[in-house]
Coordinates of C-alpha atoms in Angstrom, one line a residue:
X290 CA 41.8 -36.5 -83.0
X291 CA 43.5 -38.5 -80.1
X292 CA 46.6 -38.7 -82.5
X293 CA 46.9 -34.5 -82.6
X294 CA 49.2 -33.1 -80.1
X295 CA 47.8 -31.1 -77.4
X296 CA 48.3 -27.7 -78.9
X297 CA 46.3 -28.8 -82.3
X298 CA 43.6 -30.6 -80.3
X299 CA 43.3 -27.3 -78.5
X300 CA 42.7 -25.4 -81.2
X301 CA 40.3 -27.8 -83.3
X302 CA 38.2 -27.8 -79.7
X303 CA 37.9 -24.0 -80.1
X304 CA 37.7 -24.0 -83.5
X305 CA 34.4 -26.7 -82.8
X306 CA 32.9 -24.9 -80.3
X307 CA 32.9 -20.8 -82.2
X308 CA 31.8 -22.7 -85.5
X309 CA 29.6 -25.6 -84.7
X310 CA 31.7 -27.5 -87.3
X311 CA 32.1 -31.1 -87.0
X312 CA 36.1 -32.7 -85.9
X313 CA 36.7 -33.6 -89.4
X314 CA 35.8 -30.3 -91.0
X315 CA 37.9 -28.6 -88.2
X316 CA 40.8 -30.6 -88.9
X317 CA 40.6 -29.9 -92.2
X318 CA 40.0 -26.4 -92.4
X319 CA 43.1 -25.9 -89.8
X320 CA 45.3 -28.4 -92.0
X321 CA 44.6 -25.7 -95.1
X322 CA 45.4 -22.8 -93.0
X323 CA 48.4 -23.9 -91.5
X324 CA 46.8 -24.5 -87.4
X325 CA 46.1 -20.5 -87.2
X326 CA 42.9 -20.3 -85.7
X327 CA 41.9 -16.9 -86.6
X328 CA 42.6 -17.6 -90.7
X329 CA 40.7 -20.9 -89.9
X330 CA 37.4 -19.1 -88.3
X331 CA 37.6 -16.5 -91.1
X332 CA 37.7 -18.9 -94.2
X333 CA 34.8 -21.3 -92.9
X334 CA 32.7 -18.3 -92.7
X335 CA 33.6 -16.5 -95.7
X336 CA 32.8 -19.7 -97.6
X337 CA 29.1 -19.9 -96.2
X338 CA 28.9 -21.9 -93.2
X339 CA 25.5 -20.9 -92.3
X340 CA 24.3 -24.7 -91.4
X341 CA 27.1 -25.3 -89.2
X342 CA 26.2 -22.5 -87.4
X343 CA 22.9 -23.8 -87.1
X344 CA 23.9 -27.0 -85.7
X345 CA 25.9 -25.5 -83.2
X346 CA 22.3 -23.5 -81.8
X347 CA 21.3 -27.5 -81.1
X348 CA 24.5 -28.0 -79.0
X349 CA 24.4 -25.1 -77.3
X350 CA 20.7 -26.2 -76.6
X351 CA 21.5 -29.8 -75.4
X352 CA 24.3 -27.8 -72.9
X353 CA 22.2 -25.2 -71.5
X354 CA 19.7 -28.1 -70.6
X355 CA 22.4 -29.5 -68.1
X356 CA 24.8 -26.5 -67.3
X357 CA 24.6 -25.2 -63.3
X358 CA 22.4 -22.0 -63.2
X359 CA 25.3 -20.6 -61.3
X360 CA 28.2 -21.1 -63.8
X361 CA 28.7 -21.5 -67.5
X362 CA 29.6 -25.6 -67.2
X363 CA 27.8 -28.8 -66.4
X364 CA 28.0 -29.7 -62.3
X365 CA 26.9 -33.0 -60.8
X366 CA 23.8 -32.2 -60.6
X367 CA 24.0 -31.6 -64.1
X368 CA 25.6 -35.0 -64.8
X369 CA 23.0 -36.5 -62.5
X370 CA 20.3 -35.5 -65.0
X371 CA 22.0 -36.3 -67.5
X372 CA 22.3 -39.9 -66.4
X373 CA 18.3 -39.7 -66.3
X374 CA 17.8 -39.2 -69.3
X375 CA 20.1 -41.4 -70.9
X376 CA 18.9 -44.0 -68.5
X377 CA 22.0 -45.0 -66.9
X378 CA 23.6 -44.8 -63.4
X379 CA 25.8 -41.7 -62.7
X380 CA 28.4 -44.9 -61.7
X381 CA 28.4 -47.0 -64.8
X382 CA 31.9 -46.6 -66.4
X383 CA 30.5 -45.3 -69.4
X384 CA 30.0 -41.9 -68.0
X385 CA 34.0 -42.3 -67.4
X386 CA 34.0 -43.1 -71.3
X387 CA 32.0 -39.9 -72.1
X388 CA 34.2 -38.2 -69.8
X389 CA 37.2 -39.4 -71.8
X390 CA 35.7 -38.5 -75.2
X391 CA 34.9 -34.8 -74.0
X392 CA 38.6 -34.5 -72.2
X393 CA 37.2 -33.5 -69.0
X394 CA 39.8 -31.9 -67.0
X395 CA 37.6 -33.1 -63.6
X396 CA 35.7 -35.4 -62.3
X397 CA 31.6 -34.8 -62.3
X398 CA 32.4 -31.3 -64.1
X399 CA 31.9 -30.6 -68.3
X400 CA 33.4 -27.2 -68.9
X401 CA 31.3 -25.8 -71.8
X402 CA 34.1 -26.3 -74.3
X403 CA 34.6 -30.0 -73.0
X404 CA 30.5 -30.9 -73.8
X405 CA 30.2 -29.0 -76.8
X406 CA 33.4 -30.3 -78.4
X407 CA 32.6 -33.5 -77.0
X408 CA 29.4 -33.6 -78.8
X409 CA 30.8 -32.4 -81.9
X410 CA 33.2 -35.1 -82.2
X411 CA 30.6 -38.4 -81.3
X412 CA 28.0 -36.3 -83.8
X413 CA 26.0 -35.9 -81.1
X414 CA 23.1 -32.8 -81.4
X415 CA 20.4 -34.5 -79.7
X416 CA 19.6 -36.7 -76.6
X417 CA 18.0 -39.4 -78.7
X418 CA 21.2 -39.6 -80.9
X419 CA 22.8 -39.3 -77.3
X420 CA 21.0 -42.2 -76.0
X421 CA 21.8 -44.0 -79.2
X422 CA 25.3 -43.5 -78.8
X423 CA 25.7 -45.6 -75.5
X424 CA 26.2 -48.9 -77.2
X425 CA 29.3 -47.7 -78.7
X426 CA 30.4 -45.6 -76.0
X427 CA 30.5 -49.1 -73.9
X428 CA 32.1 -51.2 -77.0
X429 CA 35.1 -48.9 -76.9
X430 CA 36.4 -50.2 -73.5
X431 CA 36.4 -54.1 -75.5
X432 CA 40.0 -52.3 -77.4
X433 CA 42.8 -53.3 -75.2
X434 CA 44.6 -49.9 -76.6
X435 CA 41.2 -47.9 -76.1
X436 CA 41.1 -49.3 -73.0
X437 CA 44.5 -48.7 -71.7
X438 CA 44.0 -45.2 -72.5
X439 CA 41.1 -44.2 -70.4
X440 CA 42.7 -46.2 -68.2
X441 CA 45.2 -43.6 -68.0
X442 CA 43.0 -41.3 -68.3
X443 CA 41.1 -41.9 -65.4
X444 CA 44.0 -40.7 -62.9
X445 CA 43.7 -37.2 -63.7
X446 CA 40.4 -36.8 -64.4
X447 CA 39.6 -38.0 -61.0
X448 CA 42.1 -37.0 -58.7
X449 CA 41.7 -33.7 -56.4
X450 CA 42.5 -30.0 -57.8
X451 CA 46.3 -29.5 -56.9
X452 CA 47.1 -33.3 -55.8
X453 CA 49.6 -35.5 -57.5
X454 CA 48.1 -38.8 -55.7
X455 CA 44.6 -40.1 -56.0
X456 CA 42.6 -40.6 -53.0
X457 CA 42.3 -44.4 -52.3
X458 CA 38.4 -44.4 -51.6
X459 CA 38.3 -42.9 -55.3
X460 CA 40.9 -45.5 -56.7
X461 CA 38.9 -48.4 -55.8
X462 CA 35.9 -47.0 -57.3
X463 CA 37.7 -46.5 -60.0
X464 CA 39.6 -50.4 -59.9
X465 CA 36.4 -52.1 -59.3
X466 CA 34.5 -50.7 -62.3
X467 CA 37.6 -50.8 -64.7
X468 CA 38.5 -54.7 -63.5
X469 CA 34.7 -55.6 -63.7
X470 CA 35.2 -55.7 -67.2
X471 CA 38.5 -56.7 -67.2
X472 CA 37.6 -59.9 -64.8
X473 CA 40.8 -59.3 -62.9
X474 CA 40.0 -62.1 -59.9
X475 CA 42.2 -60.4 -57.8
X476 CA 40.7 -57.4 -57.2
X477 CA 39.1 -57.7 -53.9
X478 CA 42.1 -59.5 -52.5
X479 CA 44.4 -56.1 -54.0
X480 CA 41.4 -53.5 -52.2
X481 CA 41.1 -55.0 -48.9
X482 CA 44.9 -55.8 -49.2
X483 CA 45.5 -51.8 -49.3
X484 CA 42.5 -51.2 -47.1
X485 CA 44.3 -53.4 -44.1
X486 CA 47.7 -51.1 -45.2
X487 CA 45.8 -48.5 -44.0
X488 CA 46.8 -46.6 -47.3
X489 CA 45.5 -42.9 -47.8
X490 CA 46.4 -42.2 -51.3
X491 CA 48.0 -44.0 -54.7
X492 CA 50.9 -42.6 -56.7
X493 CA 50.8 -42.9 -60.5
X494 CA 53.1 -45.2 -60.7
X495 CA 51.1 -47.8 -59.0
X496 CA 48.0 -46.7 -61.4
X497 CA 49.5 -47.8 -64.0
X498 CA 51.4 -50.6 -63.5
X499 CA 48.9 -52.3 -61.3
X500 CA 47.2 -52.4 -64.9
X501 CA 50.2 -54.4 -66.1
X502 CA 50.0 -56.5 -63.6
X503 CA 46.8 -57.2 -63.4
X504 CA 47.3 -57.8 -67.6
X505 CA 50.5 -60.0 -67.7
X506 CA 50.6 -61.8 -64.4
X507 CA 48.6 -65.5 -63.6
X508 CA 46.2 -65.0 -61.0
X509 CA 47.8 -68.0 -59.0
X510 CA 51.3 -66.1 -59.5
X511 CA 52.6 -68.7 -61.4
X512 CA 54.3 -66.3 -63.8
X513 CA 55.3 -63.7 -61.2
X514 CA 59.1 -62.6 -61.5
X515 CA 60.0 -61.6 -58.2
X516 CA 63.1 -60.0 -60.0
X517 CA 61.2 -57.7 -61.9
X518 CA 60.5 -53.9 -62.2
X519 CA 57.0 -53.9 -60.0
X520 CA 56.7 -51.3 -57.4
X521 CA 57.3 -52.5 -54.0
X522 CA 53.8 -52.4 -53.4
X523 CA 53.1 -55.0 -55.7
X524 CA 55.5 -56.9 -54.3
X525 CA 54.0 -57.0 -51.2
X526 CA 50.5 -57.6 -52.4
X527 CA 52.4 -60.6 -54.5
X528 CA 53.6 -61.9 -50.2
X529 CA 50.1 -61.1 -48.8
X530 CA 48.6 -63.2 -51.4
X531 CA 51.0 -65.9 -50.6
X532 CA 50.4 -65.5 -47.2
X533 CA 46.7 -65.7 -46.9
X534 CA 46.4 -68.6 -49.3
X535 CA 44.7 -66.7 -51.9
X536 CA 47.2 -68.4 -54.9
X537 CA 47.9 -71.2 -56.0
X538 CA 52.1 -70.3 -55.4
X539 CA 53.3 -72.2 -52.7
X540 CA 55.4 -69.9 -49.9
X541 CA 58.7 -71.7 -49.6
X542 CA 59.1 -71.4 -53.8

């Protein structure tokens, strides 16, 4: 579904979430009806959905075992449990994966149509097929294309309501779990290096380029082209480097 433009992947979310029925039955039955929703929802019942409809009862069941007693989503308390009973830390990056599957709009928040579409798309209609899921969940971020993308991803999803930065105490977070399994060796030197900046907050731009640096440039620097398009920031981590010995490139090349 990643492929769909935002308006179809809109409507095959809604489409999943009223019927119960899977992505690729969603996909389909839009195709046929020319992506309107309403002649959509009407065929797939008139042809006799009844055990799609069932299926959805077991999402709806899985989401009302996590959603906030106060509101009609999934909180962090919610998540937290969650994490409990899939046996993994509410920190390990493949709750960021999850998070990227479902297309949550926030950080430590599932919006009812984010799990249940979510679900629906990694056939998910049980915690045990949940818990069974994980493995794969972590082998998408070994796809350098995959990875890229909730790469990208991530900058939205975790920045505050209203901002167009990204806090930096949430962007190393963020740096030091994507670049733990990246093995990027400079990223300690690049944290502290904004740390002693006394930076507050990181622009996209530096998001997403630091990921091409951190991709296409040596970690002694050897390859570094002092000429090319890197924000100035990365230039000056490039000099701090140099400066504090933590390369192999000599200062006075």
């Amino acid at each position: 579904m990643n492929k769909l433009g935002f308006a179809r992947k809109e409507k095959v979310q809604q489409f999943m979430s009223v019927t119960g029925a899977s992505e690729k039955v969603a996909i389909q039955t839009m195709k046929t009806h020319d992506w309107h929703l309403e002649g959509a929802l009407e065929a797939f019942y008139n042809e006799g959905n009844a055990k799609a409809v069932q299926e959805k009862n077991r999402w709806e069941v899985l989401f009302n075992k996590y959603k906030d007693p106060k509101a009609d989503m999934i909180m962090a308390d919610g998540i937290s449990n969650l994490c409990n009973d899939l046996q993994v830390e509410p920190q390990d990056i493949v709750m960021l994966v999850l998070s990227w599957h479902f297309q949550a709009e926030t950080i430590c928040e599932f919006s009812k149509q984010e799990f249940i579409g979510g679900v629906q798309s990694l056939e998910i209609d049980s915690l045990e097929k949940f818990k069974k899921k994980i493995p794969f969940l972590r082998s998408e971020l070994k796809d350098e294309d995959t990875f890229r993308e909730i790469y990208n991803f991530a900058f939205d999803w975790a920045k505050e309501k209203g901002q167009k930065s990204l806090a930096l105490e949430t962007a190393i977070g963020l740096w030091q779990l994507f670049f733990a399994e990246m093995q990027w060796p400079l990223v300690e030197h690049w944290c502290q290096f904004l740390e002693e900046r006394n930076m507050k907050v990181i622009s996209r731009d530096v998001w997403l380029q630091l990921l091409e640096f951190a991709k296409t440039v040596d970690s002694t620097l050897s390859n570094y082209d002092a000429e090319g398009a890197w924000p100035c920031l990365l230039d000056e981590f490039v000099e701090y480097l140099i400066e504090n010995g933590h390369c192999g490139k000599k200062s006075d090349e």
